[in-house]
Every structure is written in C-alpha cells, then in structure tokens.
GROMACS .gro file of C-alpha atoms in nm:
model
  319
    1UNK     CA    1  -0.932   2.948  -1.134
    2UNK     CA    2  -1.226   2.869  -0.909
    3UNK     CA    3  -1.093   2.672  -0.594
    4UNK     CA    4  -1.333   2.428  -0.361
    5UNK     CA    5  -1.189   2.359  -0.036
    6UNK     CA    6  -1.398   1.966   0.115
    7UNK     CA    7  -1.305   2.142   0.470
    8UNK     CA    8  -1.433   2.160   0.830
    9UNK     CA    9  -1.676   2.440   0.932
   10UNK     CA   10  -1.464   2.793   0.898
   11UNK     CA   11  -1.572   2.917   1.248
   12UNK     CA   12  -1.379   2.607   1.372
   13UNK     CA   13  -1.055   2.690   1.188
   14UNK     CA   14  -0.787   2.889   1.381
   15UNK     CA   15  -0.696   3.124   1.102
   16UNK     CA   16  -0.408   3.255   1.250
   17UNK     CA   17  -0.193   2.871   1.187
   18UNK     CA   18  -0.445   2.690   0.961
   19UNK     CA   19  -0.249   2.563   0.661
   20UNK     CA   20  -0.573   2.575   0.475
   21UNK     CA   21  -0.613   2.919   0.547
   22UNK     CA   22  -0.303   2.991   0.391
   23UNK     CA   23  -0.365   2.847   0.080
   24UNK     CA   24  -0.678   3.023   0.046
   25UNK     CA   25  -0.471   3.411   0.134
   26UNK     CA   26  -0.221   3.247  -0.133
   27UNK     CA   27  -0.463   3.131  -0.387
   28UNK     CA   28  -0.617   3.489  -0.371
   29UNK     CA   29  -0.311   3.666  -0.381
   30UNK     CA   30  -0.271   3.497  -0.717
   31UNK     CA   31  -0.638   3.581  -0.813
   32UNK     CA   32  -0.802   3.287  -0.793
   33UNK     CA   33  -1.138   3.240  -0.633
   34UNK     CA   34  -1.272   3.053  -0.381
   35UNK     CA   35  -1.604   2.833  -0.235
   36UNK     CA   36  -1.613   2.599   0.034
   37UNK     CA   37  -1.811   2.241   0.146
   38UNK     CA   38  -1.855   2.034   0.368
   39UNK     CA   39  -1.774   1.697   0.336
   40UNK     CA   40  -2.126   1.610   0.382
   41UNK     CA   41  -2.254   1.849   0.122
   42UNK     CA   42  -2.112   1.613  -0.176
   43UNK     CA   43  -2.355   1.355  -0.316
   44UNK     CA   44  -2.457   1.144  -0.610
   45UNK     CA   45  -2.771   1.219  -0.834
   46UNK     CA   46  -2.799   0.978  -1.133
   47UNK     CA   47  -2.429   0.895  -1.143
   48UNK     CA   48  -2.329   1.237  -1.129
   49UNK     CA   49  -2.104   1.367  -0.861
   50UNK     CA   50  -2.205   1.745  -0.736
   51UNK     CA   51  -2.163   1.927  -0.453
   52UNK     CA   52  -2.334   2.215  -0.248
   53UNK     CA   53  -2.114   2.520  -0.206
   54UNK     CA   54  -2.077   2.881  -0.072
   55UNK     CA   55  -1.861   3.106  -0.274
   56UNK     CA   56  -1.629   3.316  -0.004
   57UNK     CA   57  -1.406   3.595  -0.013
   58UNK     CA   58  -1.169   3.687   0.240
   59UNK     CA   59  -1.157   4.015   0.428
   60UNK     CA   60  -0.816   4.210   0.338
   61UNK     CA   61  -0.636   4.289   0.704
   62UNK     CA   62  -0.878   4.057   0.938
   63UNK     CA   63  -0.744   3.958   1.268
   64UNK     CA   64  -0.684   3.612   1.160
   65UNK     CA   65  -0.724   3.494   1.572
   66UNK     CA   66  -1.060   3.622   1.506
   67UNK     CA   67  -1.394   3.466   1.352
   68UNK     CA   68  -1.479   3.729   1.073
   69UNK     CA   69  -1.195   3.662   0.833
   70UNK     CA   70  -1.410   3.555   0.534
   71UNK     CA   71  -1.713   3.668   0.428
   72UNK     CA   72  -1.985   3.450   0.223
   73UNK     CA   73  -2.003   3.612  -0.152
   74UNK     CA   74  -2.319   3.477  -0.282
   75UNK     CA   75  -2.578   3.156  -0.191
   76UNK     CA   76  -2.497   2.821  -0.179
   77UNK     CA   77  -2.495   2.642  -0.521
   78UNK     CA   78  -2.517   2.271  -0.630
   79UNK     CA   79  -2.343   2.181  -0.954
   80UNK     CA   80  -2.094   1.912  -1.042
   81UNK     CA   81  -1.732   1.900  -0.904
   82UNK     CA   82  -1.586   1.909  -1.270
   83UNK     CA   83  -1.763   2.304  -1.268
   84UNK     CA   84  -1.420   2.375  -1.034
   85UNK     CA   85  -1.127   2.445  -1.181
   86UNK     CA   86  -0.991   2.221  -0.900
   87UNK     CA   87  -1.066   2.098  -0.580
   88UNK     CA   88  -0.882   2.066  -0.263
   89UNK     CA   89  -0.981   1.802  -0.033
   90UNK     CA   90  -0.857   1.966   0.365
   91UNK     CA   91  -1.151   1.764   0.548
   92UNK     CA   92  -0.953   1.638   0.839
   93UNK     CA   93  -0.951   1.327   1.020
   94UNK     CA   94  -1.113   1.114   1.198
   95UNK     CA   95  -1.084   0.872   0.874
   96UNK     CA   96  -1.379   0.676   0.954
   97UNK     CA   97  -1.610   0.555   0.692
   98UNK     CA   98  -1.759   0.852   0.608
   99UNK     CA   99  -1.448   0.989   0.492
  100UNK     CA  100  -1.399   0.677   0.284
  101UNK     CA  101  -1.721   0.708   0.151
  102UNK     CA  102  -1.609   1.060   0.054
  103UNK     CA  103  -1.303   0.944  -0.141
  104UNK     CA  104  -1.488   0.726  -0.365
  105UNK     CA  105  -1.726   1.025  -0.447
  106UNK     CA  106  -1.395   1.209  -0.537
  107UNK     CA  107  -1.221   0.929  -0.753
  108UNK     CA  108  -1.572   0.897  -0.934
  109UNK     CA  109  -1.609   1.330  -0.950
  110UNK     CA  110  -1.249   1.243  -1.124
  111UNK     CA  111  -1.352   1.029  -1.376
  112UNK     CA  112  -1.651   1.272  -1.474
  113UNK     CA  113  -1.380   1.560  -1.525
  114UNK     CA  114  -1.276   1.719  -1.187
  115UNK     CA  115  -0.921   1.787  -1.081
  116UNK     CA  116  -0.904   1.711  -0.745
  117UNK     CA  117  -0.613   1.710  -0.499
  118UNK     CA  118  -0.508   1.489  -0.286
  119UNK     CA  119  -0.672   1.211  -0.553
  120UNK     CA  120  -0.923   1.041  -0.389
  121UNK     CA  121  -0.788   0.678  -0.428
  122UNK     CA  122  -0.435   0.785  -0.329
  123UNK     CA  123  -0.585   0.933  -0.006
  124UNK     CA  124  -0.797   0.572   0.054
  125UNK     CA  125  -0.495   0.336  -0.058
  126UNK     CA  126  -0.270   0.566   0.166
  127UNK     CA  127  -0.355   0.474   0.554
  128UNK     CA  128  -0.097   0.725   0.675
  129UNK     CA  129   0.067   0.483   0.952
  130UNK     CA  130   0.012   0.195   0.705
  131UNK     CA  131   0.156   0.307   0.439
  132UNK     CA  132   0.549   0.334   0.634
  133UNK     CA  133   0.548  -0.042   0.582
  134UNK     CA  134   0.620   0.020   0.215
  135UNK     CA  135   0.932   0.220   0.252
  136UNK     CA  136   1.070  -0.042   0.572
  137UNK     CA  137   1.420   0.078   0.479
  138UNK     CA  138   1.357   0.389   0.610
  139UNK     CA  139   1.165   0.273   0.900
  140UNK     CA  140   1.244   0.155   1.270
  141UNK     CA  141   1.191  -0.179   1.339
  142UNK     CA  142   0.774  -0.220   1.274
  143UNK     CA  143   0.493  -0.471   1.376
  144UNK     CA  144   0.110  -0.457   1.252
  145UNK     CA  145  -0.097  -0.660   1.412
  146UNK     CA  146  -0.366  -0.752   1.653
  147UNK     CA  147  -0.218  -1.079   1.818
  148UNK     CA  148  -0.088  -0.951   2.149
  149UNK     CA  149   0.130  -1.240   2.261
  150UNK     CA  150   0.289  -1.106   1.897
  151UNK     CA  151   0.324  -0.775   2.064
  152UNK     CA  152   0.472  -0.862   2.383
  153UNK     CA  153   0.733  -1.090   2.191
  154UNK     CA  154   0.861  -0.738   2.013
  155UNK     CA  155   0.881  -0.560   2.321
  156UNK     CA  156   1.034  -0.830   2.450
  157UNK     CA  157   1.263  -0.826   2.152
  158UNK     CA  158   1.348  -0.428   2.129
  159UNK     CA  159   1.278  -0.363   2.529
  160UNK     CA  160   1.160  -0.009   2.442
  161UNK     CA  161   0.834   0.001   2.228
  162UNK     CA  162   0.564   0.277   2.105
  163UNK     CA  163   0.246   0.139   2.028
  164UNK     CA  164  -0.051   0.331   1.864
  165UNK     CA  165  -0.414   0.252   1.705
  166UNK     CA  166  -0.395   0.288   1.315
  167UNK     CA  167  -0.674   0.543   1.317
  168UNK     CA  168  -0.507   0.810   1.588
  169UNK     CA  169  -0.439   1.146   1.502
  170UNK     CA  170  -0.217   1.454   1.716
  171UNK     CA  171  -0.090   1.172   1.951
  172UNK     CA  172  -0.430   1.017   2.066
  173UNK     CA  173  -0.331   0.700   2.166
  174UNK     CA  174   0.006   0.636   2.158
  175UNK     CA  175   0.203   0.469   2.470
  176UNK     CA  176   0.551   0.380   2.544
  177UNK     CA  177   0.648   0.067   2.651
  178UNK     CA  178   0.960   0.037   2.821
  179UNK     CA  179   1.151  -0.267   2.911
  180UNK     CA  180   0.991  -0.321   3.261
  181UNK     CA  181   0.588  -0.208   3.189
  182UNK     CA  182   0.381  -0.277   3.491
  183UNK     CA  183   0.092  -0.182   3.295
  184UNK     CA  184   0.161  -0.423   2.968
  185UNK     CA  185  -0.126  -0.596   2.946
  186UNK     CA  186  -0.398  -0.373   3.034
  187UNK     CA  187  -0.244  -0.114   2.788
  188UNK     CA  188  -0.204  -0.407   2.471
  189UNK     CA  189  -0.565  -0.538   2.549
  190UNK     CA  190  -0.712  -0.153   2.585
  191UNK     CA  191  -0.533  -0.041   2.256
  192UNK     CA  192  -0.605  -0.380   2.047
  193UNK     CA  193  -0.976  -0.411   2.239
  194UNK     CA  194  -0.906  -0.733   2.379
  195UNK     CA  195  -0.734  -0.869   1.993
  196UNK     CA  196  -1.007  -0.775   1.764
  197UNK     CA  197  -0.859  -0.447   1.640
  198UNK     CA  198  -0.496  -0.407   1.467
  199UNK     CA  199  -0.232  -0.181   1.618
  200UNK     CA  200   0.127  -0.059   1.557
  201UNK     CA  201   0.405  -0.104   1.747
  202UNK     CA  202   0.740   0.032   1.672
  203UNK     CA  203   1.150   0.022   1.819
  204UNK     CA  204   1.131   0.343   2.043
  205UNK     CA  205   1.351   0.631   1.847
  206UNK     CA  206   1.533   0.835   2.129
  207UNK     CA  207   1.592   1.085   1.869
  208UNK     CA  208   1.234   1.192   1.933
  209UNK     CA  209   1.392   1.472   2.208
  210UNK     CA  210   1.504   1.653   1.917
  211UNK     CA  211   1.176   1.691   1.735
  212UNK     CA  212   0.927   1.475   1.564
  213UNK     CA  213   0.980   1.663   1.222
  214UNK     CA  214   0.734   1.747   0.923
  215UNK     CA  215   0.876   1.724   0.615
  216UNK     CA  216   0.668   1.874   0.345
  217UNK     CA  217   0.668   1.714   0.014
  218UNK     CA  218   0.485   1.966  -0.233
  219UNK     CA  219   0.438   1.806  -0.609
  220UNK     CA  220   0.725   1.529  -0.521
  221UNK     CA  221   0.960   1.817  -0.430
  222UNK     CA  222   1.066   1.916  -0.042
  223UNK     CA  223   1.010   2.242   0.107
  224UNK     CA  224   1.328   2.344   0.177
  225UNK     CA  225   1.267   2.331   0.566
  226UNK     CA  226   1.133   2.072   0.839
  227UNK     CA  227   0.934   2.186   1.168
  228UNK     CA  228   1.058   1.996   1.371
  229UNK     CA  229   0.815   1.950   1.700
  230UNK     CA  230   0.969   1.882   2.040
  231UNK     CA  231   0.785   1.698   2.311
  232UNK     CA  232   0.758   1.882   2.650
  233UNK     CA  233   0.963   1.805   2.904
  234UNK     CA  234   0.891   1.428   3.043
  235UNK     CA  235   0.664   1.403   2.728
  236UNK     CA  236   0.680   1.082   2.440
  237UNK     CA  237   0.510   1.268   2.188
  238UNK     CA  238   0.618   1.538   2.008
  239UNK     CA  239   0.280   1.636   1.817
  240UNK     CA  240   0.173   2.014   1.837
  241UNK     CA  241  -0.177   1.901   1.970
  242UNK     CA  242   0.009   1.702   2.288
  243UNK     CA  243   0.142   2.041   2.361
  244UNK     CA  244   0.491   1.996   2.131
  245UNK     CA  245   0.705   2.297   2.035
  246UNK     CA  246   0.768   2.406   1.652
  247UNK     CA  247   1.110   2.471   1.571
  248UNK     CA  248   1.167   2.548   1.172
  249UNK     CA  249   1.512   2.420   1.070
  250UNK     CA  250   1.668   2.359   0.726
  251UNK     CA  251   1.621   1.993   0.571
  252UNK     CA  252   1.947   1.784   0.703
  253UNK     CA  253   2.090   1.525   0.451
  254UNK     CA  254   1.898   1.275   0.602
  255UNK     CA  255   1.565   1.403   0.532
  256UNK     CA  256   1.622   1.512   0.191
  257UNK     CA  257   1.710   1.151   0.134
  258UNK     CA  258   1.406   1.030   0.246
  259UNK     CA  259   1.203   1.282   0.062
  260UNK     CA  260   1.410   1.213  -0.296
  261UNK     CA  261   1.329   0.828  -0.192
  262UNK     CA  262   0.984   0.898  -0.151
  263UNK     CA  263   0.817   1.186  -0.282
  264UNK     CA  264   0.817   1.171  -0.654
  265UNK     CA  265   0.689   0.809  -0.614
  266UNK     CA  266   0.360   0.936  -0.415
  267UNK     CA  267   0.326   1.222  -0.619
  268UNK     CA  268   0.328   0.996  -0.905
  269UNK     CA  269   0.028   0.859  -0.743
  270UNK     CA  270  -0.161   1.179  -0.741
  271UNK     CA  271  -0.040   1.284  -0.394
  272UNK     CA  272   0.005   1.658  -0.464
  273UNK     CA  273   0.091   1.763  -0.085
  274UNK     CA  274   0.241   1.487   0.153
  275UNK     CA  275   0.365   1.548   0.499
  276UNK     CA  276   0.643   1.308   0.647
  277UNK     CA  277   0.705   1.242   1.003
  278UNK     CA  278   1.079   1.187   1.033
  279UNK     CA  279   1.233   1.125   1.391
  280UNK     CA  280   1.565   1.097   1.384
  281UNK     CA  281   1.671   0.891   1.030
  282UNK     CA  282   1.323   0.755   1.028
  283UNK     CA  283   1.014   0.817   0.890
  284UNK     CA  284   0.752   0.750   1.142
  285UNK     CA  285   0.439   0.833   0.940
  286UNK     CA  286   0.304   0.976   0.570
  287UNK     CA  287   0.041   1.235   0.611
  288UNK     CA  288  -0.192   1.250   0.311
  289UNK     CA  289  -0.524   1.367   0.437
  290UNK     CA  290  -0.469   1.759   0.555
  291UNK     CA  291  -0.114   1.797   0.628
  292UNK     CA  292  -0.007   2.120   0.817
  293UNK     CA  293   0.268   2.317   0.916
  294UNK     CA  294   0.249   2.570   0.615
  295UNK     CA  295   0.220   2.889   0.867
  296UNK     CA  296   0.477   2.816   1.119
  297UNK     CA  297   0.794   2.742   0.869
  298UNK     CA  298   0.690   3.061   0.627
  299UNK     CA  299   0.659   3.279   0.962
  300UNK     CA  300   0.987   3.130   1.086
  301UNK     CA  301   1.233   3.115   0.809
  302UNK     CA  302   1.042   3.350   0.515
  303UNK     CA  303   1.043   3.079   0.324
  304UNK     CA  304   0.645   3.119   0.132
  305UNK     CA  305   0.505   2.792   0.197
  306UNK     CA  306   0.187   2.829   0.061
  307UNK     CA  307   0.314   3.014  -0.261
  308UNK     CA  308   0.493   2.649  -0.357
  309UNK     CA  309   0.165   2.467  -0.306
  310UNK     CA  310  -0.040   2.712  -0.471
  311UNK     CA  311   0.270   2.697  -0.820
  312UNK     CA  312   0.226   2.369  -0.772
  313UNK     CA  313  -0.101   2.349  -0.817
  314UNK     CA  314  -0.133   2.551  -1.116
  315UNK     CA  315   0.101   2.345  -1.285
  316UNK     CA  316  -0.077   2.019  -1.168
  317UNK     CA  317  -0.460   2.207  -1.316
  318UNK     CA  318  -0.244   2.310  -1.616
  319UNK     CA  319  -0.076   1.929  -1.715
   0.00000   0.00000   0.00000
C-alpha cells in the first residue's frame, strides 16, 4: 500500500518521539510505501482533488535525533488523492482556516475515491475542547462562552477555575483561577479579547498532580496503556510542551470506561486514531488532529504502538 502523510516539513520533525515517524518505521516494516505533502500542496483543478508529493524512503539505522533519516526516492508528483492507497492526515495545529479549508479538500478527495484518515469532516465537526461537551457525564463541571460576567459567576460558583482559548494547543493559554484572583479581570478580558471571542472554563481537577493522561483510542479500541504527563513542580499544566513528565502506566478502570463510552462512537464517525485527555475520572479534551504519544508508551512498556495503528489501518483500507 502506498501511504501519504498531509504533515509538517520533515526537517522540523524530531524523529526520535514523533508519533508520525513511527508510523512511517511501522508502515515500512510491514512493506508499505511512503510519500509526503504539505498541507499546502493539495488543491482543486476542475473538481478534482490532487495533491503534489515526494515519494520517501527511510534510511535503515539513522540516528533518529538527527536530520538525515529519510531520503527523497524520486520527484515530486501531482495526481489525485484516490491514486493512494490511503492517506494520513498528521498536519498539526494551529486549526485556523487553512486547516479547515484543508478538511473540506479531504471530505471532497473522499467522495472522489480516497481513503483518508482521520476523515476530513470528523476532524472539522470535532473541535477537540468542544467536542467534551458531548460526553458532559464524563466531564468536570464546563462553561463555553464569551460573556465574562458569565465567567466570573462560575468561578464564583466552583472557587477554583481553569480557563483556556478553544484554539490552544501544548498548554498555550491556559490559567488557573483560584478563589481569591487578583488578576481576574485582566486575565478574562485578555483570554476572551475584551468578550468578542469564546473561551472555556472548567472546575479545577486536583487530580492533575498525578498526570494529565493520553489515552489512545486506535479503531474504537484502547491501547492498553495511558502516558500519563505530570506537571513540574508548582506547574498547572501537565502538557509535555509546558515541560510535563511522561510516565507510561496501564489503563485504570476508570479510563477504560471512558474509552468503551467513547471510542467506538467516534470511530464510528471515521475517527481512526483519537487521543483522550483524562485527569483524574475526567476527560478534559479529545484529540483528533495529530495525536501523539506513540514513542514514549512502546519505549516504556514494549507495548508496539504503532504496529496497532498501522493493523488498524489495514483493516480500515481493507473494509
């Protein structure tokens, strides 16, 4: 099977704990091949969706904390995104409207013949703070809004509040708002700009000292181990990129709960790979667009990541 990964520029990746990068060793392992895009290298020409690629190969042995682990295998190529056998969309955020832009292409590549994963709608109708609000019985205690005197009657209500712009990812922008904030105001009207844009704010978990955990939900079934990332010392967020630690640790009850609850349901959808946040019996957010994590549970625990996603995705290509 020939695989296109939508991704960021390669010399940008960090080889050594890019999920995509995994898939790709995995996918070849298996004997598939492999091109890459940009997401700016898809376009529309007389209602046809194609895309410009580069056919790669990757080096055996390469120093994966180094920049020459793939080689380019021929020149770049324009054809339609049906000519794949499928196509992996790992572009990551921001998700402005270029990325939207790109998910229509996708839903309309689909409709012309091209297996692509995650769908493109599902990604679009699938905000991944958003989309909590549909499962609010596994959720803390959850406003969306803009209104700010709404806001400040939550925190009022739950004393200790995390707030965070809709769009953020790796922790940009989130703030804690404990019962006595000095800095209320300027924080609600710097986050909300002034009212105009719509925020989340959310019951504080204290939980979130034992790990903001990624659960991995691969064809609506759980990898059989969270990482669970735990915020440095004095720290609210937990996220790798704010400097968190990743611990591997077997699913507890709870989050195979919330996985059985959820994950067939978006997979049903044509989520192939989702990525939960759980803190504590919560789930604080439902990754869609590139979700990680792959390389530090398989080097931790043995347990071959990638090799689900990659079954998974033959079976998906094969249905």
């Amino acid at each position: 099977m020939h695989v296109l990964f939508i991704i960021d520029p390669l010399p940008l990746l960090k080889a050594y704990k890019d999920s995509s990068v995994a898939m790709m060793r995995s996918l070849v392992a298996r004997g598939h091949t492999l091109s890459v895009a940009l997401q700016g290298d898809l376009y529309i020409d007389e209602g046809r969706v194609l895309v410009k690629s580069t056919p790669i190969s990757l080096v055996p042995d390469a120093d994966l904390h180094a920049h020459d682990w793939w080689r380019d295998t021929g020149t770049a190529v324009e054809q339609p995104l049906s000519a794949f056998g499928s196509v992996l969309m790992r572009k990551d955020p921001p998700f402005d409207m270029e990325y939207v832009y790109a998910t229509h292409l996708l839903e309309y590549a689909q409709a012309q013949g091209a297996k692509v994963y995650n769908h493109g709608a599902a990604i679009r109708n699938h905000p991944e703070k958003l989309v909590i609000t549909e499962f609010s019985e596994f959720t803390a205690p959850t406003l969306v809004t803009r209104d700010m005197a709404r806001i400040k009657a939550f925190h009022a209500r739950h004393h200790d509040v995390i707030v965070k712009p809709l769009d953020g990812m790796g922790g940009t922008g989130i703030f804690r708002l404990r019962q006595e904030e000095p800095n209320l105001n300027a924080i609600l009207e710097t986050l909300t700009h002034d009212g105009s844009r719509t925020i989340m704010a959310q019951r504080y978990i204290p939980d979130i000292v034992k790990g903001d955990k990624r659960v991995l939900i691969i064809g609506g079934e759980p990898v059989p181990y969270a990482l669970a990332r735990i915020p440095l010392a004095g720290e609210t967020r937990g996220n790798l990129a704010a400097g968190g630690r990743g611990v591997a640790q077997p699913l507890s009850d709870r989050d195979r709960q919330l996985a059985s609850a959820i994950g067939p349901r978006l997979a049903a959808r044509g989520l192939l790979l989702v990525g939960l946040d759980v803190i504590g019996d919560y789930i604080t957010e439902v990754n869609v667009t590139s979700p990680t994590c792959f390389v530090e549970i398989t080097e931790q625990t043995g347990f071959d990541v990638p090799g689900m996603f990659v079954e998974a995705l033959e079976r998906a290509v094969a249905a």
